[in-house]
XYZ file of C-alpha atoms in Angstrom:
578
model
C 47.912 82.256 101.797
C 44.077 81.823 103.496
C 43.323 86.110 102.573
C 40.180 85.525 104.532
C 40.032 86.880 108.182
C 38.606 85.310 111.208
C 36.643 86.777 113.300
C 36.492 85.391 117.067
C 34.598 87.335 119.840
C 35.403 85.664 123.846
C 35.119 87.944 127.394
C 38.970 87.152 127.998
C 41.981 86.852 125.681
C 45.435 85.425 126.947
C 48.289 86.165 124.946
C 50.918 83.053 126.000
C 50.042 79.547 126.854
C 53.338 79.306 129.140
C 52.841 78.602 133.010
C 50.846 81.794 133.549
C 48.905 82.408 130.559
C 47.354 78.400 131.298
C 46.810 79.316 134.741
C 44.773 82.750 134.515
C 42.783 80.370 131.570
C 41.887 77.652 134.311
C 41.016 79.818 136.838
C 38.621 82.438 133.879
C 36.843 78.825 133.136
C 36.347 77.432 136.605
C 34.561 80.768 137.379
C 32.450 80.059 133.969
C 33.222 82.669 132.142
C 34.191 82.245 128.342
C 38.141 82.161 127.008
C 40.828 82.072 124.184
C 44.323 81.258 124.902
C 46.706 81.923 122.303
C 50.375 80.623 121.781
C 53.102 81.001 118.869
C 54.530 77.922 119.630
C 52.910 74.147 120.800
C 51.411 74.632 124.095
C 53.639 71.905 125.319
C 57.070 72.930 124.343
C 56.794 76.646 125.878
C 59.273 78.411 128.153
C 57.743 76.764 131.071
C 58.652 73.377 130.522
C 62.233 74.531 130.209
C 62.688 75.785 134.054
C 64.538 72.682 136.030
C 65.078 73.657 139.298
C 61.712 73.973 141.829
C 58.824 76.224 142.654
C 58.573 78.040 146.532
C 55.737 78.383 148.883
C 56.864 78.327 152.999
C 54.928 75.240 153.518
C 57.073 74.153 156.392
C 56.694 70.534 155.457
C 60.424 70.088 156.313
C 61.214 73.127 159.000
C 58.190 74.146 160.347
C 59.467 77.525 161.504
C 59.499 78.593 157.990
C 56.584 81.692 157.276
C 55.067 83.348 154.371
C 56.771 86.773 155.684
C 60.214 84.961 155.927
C 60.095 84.072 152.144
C 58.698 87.998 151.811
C 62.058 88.867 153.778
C 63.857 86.626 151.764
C 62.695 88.022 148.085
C 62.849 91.266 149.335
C 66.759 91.298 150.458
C 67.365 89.037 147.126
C 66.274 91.992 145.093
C 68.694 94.214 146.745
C 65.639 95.636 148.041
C 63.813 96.687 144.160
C 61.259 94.140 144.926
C 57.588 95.901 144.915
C 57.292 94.299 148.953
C 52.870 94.473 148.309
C 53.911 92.108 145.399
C 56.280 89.685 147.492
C 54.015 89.423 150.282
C 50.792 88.327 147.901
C 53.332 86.006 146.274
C 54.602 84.424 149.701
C 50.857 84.278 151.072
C 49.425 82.929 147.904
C 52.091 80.209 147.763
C 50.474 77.456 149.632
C 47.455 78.103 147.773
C 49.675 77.672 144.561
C 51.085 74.256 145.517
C 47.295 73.248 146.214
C 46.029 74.180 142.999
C 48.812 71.959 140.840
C 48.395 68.895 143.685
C 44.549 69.299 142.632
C 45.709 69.403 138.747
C 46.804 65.872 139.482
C 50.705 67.552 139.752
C 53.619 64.626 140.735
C 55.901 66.619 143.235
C 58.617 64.823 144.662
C 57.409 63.327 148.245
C 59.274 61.962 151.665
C 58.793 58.670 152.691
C 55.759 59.632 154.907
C 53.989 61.149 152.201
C 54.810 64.974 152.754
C 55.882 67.123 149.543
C 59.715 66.928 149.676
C 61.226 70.622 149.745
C 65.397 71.781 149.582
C 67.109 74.498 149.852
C 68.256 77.000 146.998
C 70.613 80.066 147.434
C 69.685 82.678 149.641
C 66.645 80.498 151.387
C 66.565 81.299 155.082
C 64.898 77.304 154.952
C 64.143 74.736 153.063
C 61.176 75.432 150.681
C 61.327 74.476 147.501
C 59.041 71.937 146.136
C 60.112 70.024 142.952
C 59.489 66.780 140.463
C 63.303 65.746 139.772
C 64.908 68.365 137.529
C 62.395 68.460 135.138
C 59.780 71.043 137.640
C 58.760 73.349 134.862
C 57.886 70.377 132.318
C 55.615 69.037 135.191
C 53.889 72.220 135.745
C 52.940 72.624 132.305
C 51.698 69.155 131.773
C 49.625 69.325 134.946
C 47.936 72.785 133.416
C 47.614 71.642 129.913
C 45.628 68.194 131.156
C 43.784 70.819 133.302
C 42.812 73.009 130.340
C 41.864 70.086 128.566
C 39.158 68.911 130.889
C 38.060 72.467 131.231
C 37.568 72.194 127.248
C 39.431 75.569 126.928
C 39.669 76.451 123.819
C 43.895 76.876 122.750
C 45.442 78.424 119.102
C 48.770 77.017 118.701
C 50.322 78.866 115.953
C 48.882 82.347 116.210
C 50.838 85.164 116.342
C 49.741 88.325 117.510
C 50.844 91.577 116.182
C 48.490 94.172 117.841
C 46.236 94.450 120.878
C 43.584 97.037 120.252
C 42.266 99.798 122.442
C 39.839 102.481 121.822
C 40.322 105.523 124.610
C 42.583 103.744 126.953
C 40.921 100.690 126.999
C 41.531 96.932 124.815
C 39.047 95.698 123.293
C 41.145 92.378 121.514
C 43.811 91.561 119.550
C 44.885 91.176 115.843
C 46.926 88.193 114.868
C 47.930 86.030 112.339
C 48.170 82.041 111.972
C 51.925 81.014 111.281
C 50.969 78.196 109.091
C 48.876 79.582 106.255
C 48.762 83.148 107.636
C 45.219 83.039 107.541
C 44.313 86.885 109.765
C 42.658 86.954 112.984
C 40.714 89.802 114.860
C 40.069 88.859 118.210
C 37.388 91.129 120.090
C 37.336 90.735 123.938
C 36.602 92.669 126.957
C 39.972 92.003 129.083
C 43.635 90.814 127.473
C 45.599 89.107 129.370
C 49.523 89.714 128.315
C 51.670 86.086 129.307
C 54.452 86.075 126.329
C 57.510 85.788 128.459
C 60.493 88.313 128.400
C 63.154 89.252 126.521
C 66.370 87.504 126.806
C 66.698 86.869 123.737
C 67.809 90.303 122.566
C 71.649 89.001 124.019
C 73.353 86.744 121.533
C 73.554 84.062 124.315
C 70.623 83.313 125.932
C 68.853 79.984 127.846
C 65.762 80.858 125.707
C 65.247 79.173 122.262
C 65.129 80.646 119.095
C 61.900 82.602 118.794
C 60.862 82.857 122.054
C 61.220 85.683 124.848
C 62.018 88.596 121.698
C 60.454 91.282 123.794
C 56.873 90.599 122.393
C 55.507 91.441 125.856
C 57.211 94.535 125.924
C 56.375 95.600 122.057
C 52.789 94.804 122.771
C 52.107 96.545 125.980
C 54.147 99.735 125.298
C 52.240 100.300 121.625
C 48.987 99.455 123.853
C 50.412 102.754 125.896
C 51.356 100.637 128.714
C 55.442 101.368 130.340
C 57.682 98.878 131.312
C 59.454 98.954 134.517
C 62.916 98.059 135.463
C 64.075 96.903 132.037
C 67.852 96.344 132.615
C 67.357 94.139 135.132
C 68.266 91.295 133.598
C 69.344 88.182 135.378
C 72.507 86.351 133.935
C 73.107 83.086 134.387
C 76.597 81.697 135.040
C 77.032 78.584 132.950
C 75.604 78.239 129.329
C 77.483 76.109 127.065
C 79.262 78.183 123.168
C 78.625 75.639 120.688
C 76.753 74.461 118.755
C 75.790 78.045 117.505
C 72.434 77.319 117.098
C 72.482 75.810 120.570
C 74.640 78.704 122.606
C 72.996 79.688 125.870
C 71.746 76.504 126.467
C 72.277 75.871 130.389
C 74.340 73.425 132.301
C 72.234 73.332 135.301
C 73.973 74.873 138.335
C 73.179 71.266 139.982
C 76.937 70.965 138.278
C 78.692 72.960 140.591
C 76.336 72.111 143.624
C 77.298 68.808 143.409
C 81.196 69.680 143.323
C 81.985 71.196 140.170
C 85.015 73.359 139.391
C 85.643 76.417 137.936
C 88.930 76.901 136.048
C 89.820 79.747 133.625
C 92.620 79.044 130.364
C 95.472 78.877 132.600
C 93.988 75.932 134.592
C 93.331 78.422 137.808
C 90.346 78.126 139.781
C 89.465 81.385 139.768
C 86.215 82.004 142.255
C 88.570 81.724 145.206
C 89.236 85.462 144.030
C 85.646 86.716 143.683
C 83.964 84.386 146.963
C 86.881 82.312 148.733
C 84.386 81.291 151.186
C 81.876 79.789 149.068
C 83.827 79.611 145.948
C 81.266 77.537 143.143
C 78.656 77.960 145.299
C 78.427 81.547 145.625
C 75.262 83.187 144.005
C 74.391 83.722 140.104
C 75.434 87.133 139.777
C 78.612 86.798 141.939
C 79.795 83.632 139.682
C 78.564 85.069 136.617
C 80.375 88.174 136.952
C 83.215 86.628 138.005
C 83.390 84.154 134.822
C 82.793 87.752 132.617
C 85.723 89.728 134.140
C 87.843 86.279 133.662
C 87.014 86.590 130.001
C 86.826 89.881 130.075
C 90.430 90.332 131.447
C 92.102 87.500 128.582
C 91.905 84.740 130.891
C 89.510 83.269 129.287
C 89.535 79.718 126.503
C 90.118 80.947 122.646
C 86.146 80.450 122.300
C 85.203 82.878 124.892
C 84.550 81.004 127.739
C 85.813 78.876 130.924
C 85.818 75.818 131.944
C 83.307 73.973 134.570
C 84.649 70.765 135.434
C 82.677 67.706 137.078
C 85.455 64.820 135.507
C 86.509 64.044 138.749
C 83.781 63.344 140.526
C 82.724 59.545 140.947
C 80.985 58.524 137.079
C 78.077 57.246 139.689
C 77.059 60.741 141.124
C 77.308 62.229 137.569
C 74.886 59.324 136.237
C 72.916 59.613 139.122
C 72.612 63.168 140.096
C 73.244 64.937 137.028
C 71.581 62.865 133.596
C 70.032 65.519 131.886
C 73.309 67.784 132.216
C 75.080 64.204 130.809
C 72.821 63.511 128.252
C 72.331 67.146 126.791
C 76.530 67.699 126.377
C 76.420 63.817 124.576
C 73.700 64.950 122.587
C 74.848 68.507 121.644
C 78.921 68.460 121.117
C 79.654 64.393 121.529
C 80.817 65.122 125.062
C 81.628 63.319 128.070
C 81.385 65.333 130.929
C 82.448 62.171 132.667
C 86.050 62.784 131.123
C 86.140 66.031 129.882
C 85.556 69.977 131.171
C 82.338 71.966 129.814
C 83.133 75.145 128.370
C 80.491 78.056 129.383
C 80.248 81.700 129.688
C 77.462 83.557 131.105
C 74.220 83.585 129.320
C 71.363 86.103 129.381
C 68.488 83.828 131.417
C 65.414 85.851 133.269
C 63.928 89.450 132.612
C 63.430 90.906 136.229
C 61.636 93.623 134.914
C 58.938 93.681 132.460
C 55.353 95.218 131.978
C 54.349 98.415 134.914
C 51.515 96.696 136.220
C 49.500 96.887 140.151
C 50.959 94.545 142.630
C 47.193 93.779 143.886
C 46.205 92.524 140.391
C 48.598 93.169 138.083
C 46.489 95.588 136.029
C 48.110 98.043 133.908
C 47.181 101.856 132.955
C 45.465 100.719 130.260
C 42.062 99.448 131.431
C 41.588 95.870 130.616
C 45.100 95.061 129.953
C 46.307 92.765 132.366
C 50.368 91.325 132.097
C 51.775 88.316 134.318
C 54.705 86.232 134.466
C 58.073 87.190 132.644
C 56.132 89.605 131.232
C 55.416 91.500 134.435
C 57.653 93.188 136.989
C 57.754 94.180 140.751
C 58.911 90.405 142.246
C 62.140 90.156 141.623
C 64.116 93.959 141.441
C 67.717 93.099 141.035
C 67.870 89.723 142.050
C 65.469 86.614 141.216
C 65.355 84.585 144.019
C 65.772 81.106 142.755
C 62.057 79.308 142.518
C 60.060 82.336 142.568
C 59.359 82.573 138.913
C 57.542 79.307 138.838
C 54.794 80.435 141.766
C 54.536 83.613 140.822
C 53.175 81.915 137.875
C 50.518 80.496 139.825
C 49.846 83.067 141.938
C 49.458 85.825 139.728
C 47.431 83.485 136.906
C 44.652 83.015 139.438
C 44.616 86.573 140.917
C 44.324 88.105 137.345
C 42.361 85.652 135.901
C 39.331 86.977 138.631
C 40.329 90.748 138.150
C 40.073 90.090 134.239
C 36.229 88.538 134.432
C 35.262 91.251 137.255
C 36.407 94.077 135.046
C 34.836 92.382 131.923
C 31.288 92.104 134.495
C 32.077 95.638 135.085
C 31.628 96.900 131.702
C 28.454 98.586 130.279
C 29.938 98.201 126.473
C 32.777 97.456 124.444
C 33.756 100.198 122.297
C 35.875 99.027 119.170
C 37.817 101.025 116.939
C 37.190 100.231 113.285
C 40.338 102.894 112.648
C 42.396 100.751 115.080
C 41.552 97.467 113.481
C 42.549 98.891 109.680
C 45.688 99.754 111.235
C 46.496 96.407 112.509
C 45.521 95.073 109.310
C 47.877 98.118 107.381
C 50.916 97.083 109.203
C 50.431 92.787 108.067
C 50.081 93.884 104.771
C 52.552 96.703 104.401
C 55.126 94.116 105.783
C 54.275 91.355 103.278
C 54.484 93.475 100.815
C 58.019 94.994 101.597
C 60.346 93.682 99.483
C 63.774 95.524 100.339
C 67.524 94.215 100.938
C 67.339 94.041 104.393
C 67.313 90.704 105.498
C 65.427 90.676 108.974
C 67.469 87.479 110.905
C 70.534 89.431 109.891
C 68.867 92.788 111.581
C 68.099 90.633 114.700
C 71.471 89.247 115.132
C 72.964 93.080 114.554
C 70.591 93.980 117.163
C 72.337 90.979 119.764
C 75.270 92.172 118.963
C 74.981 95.239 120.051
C 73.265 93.998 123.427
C 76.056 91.438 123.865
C 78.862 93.999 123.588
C 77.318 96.923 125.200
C 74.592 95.727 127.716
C 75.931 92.368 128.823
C 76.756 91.326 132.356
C 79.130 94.317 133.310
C 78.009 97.639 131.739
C 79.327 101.647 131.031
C 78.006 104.971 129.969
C 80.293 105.231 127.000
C 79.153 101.480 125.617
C 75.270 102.266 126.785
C 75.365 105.422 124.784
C 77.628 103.966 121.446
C 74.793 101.129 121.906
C 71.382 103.528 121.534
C 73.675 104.774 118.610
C 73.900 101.411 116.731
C 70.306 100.932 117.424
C 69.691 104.243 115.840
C 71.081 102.787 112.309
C 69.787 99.159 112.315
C 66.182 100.943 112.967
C 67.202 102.751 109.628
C 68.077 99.619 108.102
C 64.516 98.027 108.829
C 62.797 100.533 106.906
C 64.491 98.516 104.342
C 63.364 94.962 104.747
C 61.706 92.274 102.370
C 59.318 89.673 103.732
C 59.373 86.527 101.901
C 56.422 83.962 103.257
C 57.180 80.505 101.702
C 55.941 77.071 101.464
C 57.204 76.462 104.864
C 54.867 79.101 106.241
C 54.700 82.599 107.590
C 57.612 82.817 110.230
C 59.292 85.345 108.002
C 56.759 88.093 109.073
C 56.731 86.734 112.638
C 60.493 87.828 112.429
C 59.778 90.838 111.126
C 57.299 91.467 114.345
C 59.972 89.856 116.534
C 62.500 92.615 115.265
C 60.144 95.475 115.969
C 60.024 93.888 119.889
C 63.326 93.401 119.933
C 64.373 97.364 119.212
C 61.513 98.437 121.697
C 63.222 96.114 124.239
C 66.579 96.781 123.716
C 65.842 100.894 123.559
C 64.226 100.322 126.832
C 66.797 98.692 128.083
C 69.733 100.318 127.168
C 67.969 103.518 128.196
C 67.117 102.233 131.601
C 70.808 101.192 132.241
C 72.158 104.098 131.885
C 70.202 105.717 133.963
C 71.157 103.344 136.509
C 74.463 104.440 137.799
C 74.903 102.396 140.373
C 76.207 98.789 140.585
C 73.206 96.656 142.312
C 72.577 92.960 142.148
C 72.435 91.846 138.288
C 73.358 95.136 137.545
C 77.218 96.153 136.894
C 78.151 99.282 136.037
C 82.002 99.532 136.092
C 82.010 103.114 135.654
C 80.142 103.480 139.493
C 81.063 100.241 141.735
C 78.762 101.273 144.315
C 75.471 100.889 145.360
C 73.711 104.205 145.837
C 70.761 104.692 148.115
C 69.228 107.342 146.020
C 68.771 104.789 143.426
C 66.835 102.137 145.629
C 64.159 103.259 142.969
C 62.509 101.795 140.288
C 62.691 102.681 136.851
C 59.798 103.015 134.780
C 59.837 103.369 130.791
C 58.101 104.059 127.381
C 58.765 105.754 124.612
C 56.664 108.777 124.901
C 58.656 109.632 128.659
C 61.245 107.976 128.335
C 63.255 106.790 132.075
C 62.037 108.286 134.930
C 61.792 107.557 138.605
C 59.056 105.522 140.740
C 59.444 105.399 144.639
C 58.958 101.791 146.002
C 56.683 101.209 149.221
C 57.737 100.473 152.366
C 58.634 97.642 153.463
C 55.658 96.365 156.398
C 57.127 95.754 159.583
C 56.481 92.030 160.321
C 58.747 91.239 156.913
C 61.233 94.191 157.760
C 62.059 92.732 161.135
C 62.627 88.841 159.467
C 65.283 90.369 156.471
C 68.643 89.587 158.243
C 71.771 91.871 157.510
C 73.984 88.937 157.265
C 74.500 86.379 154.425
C 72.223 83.248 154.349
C 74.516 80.255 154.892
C 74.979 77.953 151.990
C 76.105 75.218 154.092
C 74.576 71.886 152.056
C 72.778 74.100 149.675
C 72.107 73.674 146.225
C 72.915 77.569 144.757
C 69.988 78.477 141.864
């Protein structure tokens, strides 16, 4: 182990090097003004490059009647009306602006024969506006702002993990951190952080995220800054992710599958969404088919693993080659599957946080000054619905508004006042963890604590599960007072679990807290024990641990979006659902 710390002073940090955390790094050097980006895993295999499907901005380059307020409207009504409507209308009005800044990254979209930037529909789109580069969007994004970084010579850590951000009175003033590798320490002294580490999905024992990724650090970070978090159980479920391998559960069959004809069948061979959505049956939207795949398990009609079945086998082997590879080549590559021949079993999987960090809609600032949090990490776009494409502008969007606030409030500031107390405590809790050496084993505390999420906070929720969940949490936090840390010659990724564990038990408090608050069955979220929507609760709900839930009006919505927010369902005639 390198023992000997590094010191790095910049005017901006960035915590993430996903989508966001690149683009608020571009846009901080382009203005001139000096930053780090770190990353706990390669800059090009983040959560980013995972998203397939397309990124929105009502360019009406196919129907020209299409607006910035109608995608507003649209995000707005998709949230089941939770959506922060300042935030959707900067996100809708920045769009355009988005799309512009990856074309002038050197970005591939896909393009129509006359040169304009192809767009489709997804679910719930009043029109077509989603730009894309064949199913692989996200990967395309991130390659376009990684070659952008690189010209910009910004500099980018790889393998640093960071376990603190400091503040002195309210205020940051960097980060601690060590390198995963040789787990040589790093204090990091800046005037502005900005928070990008993604979500946390990963607290539910099937998830689209990958091992490591999307634990809550976000939420761990920002809430021992003394920042809250906002809307916590929101969390997005997506229909189909395929069981096995274990080590690959969660891992999603791209909803392409059933837009292209796909079938749903539970054990007994019934195709069971003509009982949830008879009308648009496969194609209905992600929390309709999700929950109805959960209460098809739920109610013992589901296969001996736990799942159902999607079925593409009879569609022509030519579409399925053609229109569906990577779905193809993934179930080859994973469980020696031919989806040509054979039925995918898939249950729902735990796929987008909709809430995340309390932060301004105008720049995404949080109450503690110089803390800034975008992305996943973030909240106020999506309420109780993600509408499918937002996440990947709202990347862009937000990275460029944040990365100005960030060097105006570091211009701003007269001094930076450090804490030498705060620093020794960041360095305390590295070495008091690599020095525990107790029975606890801390991948066995983190698969306790997705358990518990899995059986008591999954798709379709209860008071009396909620409440026996905060209990179980209760006694694994015991139980990690108990752990041993064991670096080896493979590196330090033991004492990132540890730190992963500690995010995960904030999240999970958070969210489990949160949902039981919400009694009320709206959008993602299902409470059994109250089926209905209730106005009163058109609210958001705002967290930490000092306060615990408690209740946030939402603005109005402006009247030139209000009026374009239609009462009836959007027509999925032709459309691909996301």
């Amino acid at each position: 182990m390198n023992t000997t710390e590094r010191r790095i002073s910049t005017t901006v940090l960035v915590i993430g090097t996903g989508g966001s955390g690149l683009r608020a790094a571009i846009e901080l050097a382009e203005q001139g003004v000096d930053v780090l980006a770190l990353g706990k895993r390669p800059r090009m295999d983040t959560h980013t490059s995972l998203a397939a499907g397309g990124i929105n901005a009502a360019l009406g380059t196919m129907d020209a009647e299409d607006s910035w307020q109608q995608h507003a409207a649209d995000t707005i009504k998709e949230s089941y009306f939770l959506a922060n409507p300042h935030t959707a209308e900067i996100v809708a009005k920045g769009a355009a602006q988005g799309i512009a800044d990856l074309e002038r990254y050197g970005m591939a979209f896909a393009r129509e024969d006359d040169g304009r930037i192809s767009q489709r529909f997804f679910g719930a789109h009043t029109y077509r506006r989603t730009a894309f580069a064949g199913d692989y969007t996200g990967l395309e994004i991130q390659r376009s702002l990684v070659n952008r970084a690189t010209q910009l010579n910004i500099p980018i850590l790889d393998s640093v993990y960071v376990t603190r951000i400091l503040t002195r009175d309210g205020a940051v003033f960097g980060a601690y951190g060590f390198d995963l590798t040789d787990g040589t320490p790093y204090l990091i002294h800046a005037d502005a952080v900005i928070l990008a580490a993604g979500g946390h999905n990963r607290i539910w024992r099937r998830t689209s995220s990958r091992r490591d990724e999307n634990t809550g650090d976000s939420f761990r970070l920002a809430v021992e800054a003394g920042a809250r978090l906002r809307d916590p159980e929101l969390v997005q479920f997506h229909p189909s992710g395929i069981l096995e391998p274990e080590n690959a559960a969660g891992t999603l069959i791209s909803e392409a599958a059933r837009g292209e004809g796909g079938i749903l069948r539970n054990a007994l061979g019934e195709r069971f969404m003509q009982n949830y959505d008879p009308e648009r049956m496969e194609l209905s939207t992600r929390d309709r088919v999700a929950l109805a795949a959960y209460t098809e398990i739920k109610e013992g009609r589901g296969t001996e693993k736990g799942g159902v079945w999607l079925d593409v086998s009879h569609l022509p082997r030519e579409t399925i080659m053609t229109r569906l590879p990577r779905v193809y080549q993934t179930m080859l590559e994973l469980q020696m599957l031919d989806i040509t021949a054979e039925p995918i079993e898939i249950a729902p999987t735990a796929h987008y946080s909709m809430g995340g960090v309390w932060v301004r809609p105008e720049d995404h600032s949080t109450e503690v000054d110089g803390l800034y949090a975008i992305g996943e990490a973030s909240s106020g776009l999506h309420g109780a619905n993600r509408l499918g494409g937002n996440s990947l502008i709202e990347l862009l969007v937000f990275g460029r508004i944040v990365g100005r606030a960030a060097a105006a409030y570091s211009a701003g500031l007269e001094a930076q006042n450090r804490s030498h107390d705060a620093e020794a405590e960041a360095r305390a809790e590295v070495a008091d963890l690599l020095a525990a050496d107790g029975h606890e084993n801390v991948r066995a505390l983190q698969r306790a604590v997705r358990n518990t999420m899995t059986e008591h906070a999954g798709v379709v929720r209860d008071e009396q599960g909620l409440t026996a969940g905060l209990r179980e949490l209760d006694e694994i936090e015991v139980r990690t007072k108990n752990v041993g840390i064991h670096p080896d010659i493979a590196g330090f990724q033991d004492l990132a679990h540890a730190f992963d564990l500690k995010a995960s038990l904030i999240a999970a408090r958070a969210t489990l807290e949160a949902a039981r608050e919400r009694r009320e069955t709206r959008g993602c979220h299902n409470r059994s024990d109250y089926p209905d929507l209730d106005p009163a609760l058109q609210v958001n709900l705002v967290w930490s641990p000092r306060t615990g839930v408690v209740r946030e009006a939402i603005p109005e919505v402006p009247d030139e979006i209000a009026a374009l927010i239609q009462t009836q369902e959007v027509s999925t005639e032709g459309k691909l659902v996301e």
